[in-house]
CSV table of N, CA and C in Angstrom, one decimal:
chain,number,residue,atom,x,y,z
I,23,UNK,N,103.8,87.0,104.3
I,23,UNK,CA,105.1,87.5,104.0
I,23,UNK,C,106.0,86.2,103.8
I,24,UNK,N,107.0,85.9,102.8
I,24,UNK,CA,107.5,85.1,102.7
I,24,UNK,C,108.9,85.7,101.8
I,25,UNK,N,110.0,85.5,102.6
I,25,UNK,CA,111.7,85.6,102.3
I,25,UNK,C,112.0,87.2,102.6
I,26,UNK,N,110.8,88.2,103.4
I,26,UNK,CA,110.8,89.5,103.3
I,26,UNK,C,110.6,89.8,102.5
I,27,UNK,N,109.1,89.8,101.7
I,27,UNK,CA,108.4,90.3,101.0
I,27,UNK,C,107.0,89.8,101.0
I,28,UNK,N,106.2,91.3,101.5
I,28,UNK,CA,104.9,91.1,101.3
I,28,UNK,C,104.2,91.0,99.8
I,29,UNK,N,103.2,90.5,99.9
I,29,UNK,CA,102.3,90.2,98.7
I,29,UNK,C,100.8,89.8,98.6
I,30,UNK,N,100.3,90.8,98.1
I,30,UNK,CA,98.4,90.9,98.0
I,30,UNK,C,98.1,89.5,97.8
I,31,UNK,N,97.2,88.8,98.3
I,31,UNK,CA,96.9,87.2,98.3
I,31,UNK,C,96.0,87.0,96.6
I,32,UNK,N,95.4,88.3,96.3
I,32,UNK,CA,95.2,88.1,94.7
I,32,UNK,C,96.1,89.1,93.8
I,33,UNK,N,96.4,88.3,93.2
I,33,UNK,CA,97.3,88.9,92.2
I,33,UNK,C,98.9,88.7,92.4
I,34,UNK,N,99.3,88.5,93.3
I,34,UNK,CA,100.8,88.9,94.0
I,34,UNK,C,101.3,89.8,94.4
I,35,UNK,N,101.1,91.1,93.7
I,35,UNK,CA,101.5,92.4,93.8
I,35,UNK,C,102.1,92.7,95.4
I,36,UNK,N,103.3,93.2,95.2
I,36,UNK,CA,104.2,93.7,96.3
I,36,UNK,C,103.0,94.6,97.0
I,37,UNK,N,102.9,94.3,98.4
I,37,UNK,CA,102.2,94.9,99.4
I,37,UNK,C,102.6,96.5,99.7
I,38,UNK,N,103.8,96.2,99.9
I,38,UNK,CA,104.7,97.3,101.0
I,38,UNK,C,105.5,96.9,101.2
I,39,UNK,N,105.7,97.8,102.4
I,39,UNK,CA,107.5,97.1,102.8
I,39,UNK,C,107.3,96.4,104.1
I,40,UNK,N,108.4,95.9,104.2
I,40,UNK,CA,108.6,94.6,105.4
I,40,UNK,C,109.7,95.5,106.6
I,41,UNK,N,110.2,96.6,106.1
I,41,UNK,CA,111.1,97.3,107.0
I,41,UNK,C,110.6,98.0,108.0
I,42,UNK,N,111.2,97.0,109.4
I,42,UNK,CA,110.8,97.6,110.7
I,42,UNK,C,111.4,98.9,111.0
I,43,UNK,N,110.8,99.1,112.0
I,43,UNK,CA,111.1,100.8,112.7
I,43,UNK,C,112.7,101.0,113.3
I,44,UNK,N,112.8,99.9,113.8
I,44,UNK,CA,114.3,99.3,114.2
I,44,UNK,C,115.3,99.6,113.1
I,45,UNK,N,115.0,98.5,112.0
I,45,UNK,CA,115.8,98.6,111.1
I,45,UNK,C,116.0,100.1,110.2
I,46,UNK,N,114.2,100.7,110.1
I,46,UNK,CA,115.1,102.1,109.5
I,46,UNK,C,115.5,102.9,110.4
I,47,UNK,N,115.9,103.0,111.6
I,47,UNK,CA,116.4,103.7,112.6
I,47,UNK,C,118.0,103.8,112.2
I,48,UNK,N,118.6,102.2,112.0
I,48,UNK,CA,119.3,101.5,111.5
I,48,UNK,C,119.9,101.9,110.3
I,49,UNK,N,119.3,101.9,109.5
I,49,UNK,CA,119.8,102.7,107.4
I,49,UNK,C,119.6,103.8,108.2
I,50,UNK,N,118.9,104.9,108.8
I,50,UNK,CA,118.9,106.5,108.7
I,50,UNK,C,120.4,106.8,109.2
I,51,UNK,N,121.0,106.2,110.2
I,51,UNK,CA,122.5,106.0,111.7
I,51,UNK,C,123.5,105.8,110.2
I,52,UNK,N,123.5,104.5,109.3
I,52,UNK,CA,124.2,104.5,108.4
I,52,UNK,C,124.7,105.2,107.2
I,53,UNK,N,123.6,105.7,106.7
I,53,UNK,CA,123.3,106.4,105.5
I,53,UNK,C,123.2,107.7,105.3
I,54,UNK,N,123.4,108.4,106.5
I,54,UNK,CA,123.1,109.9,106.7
I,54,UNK,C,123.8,110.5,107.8
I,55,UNK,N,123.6,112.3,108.0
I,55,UNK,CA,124.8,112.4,108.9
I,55,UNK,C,124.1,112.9,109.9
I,56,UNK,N,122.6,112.1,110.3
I,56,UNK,CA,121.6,112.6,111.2
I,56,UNK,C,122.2,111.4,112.4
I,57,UNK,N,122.1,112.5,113.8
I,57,UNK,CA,122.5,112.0,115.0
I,57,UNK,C,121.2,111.0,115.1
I,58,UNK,N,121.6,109.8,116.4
I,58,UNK,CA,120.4,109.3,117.1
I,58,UNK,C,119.0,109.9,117.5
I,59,UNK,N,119.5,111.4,118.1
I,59,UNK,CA,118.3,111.9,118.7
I,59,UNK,C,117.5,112.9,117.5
I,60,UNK,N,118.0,112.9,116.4
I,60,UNK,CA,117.2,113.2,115.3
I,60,UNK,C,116.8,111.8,115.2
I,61,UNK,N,117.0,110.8,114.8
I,61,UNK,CA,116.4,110.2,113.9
I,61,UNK,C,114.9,109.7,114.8
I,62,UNK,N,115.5,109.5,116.2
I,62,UNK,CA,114.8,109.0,117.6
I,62,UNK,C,113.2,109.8,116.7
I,63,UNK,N,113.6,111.3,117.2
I,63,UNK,CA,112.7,112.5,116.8
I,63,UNK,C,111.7,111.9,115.1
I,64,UNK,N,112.6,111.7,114.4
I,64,UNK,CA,111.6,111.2,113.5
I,64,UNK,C,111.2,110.6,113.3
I,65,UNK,N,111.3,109.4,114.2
I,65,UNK,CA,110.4,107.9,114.0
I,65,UNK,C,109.4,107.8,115.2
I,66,UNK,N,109.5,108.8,116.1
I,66,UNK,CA,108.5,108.9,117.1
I,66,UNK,C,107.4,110.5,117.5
I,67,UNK,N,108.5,111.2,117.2
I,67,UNK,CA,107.4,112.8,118.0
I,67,UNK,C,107.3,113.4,116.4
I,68,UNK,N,107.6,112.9,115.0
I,68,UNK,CA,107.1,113.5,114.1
I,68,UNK,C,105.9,112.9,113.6
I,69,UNK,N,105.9,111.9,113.7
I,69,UNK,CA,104.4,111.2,113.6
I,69,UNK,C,103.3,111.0,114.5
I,70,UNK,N,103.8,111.6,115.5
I,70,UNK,CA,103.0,111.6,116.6
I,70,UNK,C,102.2,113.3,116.2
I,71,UNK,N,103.4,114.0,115.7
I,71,UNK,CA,102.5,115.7,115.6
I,71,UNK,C,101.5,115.4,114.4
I,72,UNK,N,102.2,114.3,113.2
I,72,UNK,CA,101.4,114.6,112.2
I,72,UNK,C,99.9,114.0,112.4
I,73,UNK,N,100.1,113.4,113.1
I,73,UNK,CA,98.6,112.0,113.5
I,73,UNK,C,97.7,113.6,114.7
I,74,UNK,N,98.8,114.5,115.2
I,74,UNK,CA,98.0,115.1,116.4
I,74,UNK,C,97.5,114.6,117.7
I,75,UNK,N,98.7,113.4,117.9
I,75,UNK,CA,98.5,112.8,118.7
I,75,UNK,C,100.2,113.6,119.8
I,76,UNK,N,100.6,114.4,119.4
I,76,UNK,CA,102.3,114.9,120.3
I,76,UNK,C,101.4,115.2,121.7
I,77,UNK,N,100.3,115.5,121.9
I,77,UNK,CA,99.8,115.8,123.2
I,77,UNK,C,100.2,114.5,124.6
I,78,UNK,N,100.0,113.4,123.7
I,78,UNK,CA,99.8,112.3,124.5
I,78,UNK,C,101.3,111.2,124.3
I,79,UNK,N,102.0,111.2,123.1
I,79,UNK,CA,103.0,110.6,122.6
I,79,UNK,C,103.5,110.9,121.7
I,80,UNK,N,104.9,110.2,121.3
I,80,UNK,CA,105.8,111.0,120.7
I,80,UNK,C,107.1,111.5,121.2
I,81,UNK,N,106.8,111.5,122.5
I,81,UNK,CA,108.2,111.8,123.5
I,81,UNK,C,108.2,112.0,125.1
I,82,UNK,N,109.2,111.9,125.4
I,82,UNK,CA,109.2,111.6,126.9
I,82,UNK,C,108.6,112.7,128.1
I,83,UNK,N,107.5,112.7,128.3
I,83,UNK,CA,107.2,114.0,129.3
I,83,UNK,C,106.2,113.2,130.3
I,84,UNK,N,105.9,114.1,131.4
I,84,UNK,CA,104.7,113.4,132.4
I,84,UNK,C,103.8,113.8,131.9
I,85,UNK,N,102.9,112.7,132.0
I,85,UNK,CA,101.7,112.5,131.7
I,85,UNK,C,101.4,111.4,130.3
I,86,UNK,N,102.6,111.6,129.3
I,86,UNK,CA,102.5,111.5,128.0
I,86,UNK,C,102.6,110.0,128.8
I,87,UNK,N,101.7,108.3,127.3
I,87,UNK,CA,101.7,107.2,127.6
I,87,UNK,C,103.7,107.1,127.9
I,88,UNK,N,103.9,106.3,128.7
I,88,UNK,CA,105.0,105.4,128.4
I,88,UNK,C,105.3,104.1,127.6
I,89,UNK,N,105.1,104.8,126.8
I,89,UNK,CA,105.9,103.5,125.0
I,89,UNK,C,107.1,103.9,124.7
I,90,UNK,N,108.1,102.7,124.7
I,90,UNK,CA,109.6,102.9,125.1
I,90,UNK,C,110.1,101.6,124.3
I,91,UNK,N,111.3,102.0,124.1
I,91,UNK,CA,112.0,100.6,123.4
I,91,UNK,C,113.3,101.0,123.8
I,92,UNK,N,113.9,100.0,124.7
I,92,UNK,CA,115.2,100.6,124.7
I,92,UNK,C,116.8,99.2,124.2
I,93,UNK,N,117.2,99.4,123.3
I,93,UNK,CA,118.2,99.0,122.5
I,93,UNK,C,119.9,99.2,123.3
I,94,UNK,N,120.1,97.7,122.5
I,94,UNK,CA,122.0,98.0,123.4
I,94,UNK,C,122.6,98.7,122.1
I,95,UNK,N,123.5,99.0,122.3
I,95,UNK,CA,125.0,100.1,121.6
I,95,UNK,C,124.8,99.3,120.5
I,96,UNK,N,124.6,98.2,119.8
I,96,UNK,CA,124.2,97.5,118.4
I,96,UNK,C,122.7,97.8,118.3
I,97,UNK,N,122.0,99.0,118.3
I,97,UNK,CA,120.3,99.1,118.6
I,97,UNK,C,120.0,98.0,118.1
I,98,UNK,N,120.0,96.8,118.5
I,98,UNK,CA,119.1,95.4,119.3
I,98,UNK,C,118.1,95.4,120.8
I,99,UNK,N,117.0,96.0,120.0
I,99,UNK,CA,116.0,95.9,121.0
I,99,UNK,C,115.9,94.7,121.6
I,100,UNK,N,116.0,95.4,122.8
I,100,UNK,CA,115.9,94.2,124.8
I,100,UNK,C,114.9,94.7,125.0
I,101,UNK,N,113.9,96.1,124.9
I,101,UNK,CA,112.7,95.5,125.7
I,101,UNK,C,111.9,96.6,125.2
I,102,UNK,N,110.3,96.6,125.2
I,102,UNK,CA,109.7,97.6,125.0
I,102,UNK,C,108.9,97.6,126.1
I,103,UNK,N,108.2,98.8,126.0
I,103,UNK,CA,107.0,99.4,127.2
I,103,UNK,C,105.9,99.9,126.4
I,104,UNK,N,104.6,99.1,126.7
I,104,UNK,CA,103.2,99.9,126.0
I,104,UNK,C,102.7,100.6,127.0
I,105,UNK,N,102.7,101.6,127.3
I,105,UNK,CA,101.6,102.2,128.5
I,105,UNK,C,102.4,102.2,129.9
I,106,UNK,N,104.0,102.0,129.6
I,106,UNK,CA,104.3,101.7,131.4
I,106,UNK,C,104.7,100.4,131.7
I,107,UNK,N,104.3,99.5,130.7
I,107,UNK,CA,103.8,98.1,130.9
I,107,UNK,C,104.6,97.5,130.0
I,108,UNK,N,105.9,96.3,130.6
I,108,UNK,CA,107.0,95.8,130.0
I,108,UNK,C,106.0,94.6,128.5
I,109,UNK,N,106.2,94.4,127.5
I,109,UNK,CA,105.6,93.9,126.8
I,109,UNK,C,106.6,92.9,125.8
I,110,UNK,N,107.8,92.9,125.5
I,110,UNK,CA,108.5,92.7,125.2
I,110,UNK,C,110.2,92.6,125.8
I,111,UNK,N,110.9,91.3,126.3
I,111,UNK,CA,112.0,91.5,126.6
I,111,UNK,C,112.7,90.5,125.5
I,112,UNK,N,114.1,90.9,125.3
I,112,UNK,CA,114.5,90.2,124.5
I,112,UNK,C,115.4,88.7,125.3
């Protein structure tokens, strides 16, 4: 990746996108008249049902892993959780 943009190492061709989870959390808050806990909902427990994974993740319940990211009032993620387990502090 170079300037925020990916590219196939033959040919050049644009890979994908470079847009983190964060940031489209970020455009959906700006761009639309979807609250936090919708958008929360679709970047986490909608792909969790489509994968068939909502049993285990996707949203907050006992039993389910604890993977968490929690952001200040400028969603600037300070810290994540894989499994329960702090893995990221900012």
């Amino acid at each position: 990746m170079q300037d925020g943009i990916a590219r196939l190492q033959e040919g050049g061709n644009l890979a994908g996108s470079t847009l983190t989870m964060i940031e489209a959390v970020r455009f959906m808050l700006k761009h639309t008249a979807l609250t936090l806990p919708q958008i929360s909902r679709m970047a986490s427990l909608n792909p969790a049902r489509r994968l068939g994974l909502q049993e285990t993740t996707g949203s907050l319940s006992v039993g389910k892993l604890a993977d968490l990211v929690w952001c200040d009032h400028e969603l600037r993620v300070q810290q994540t959780w894989v499994n329960g387990r702090p893995v990221i502090q900012a």
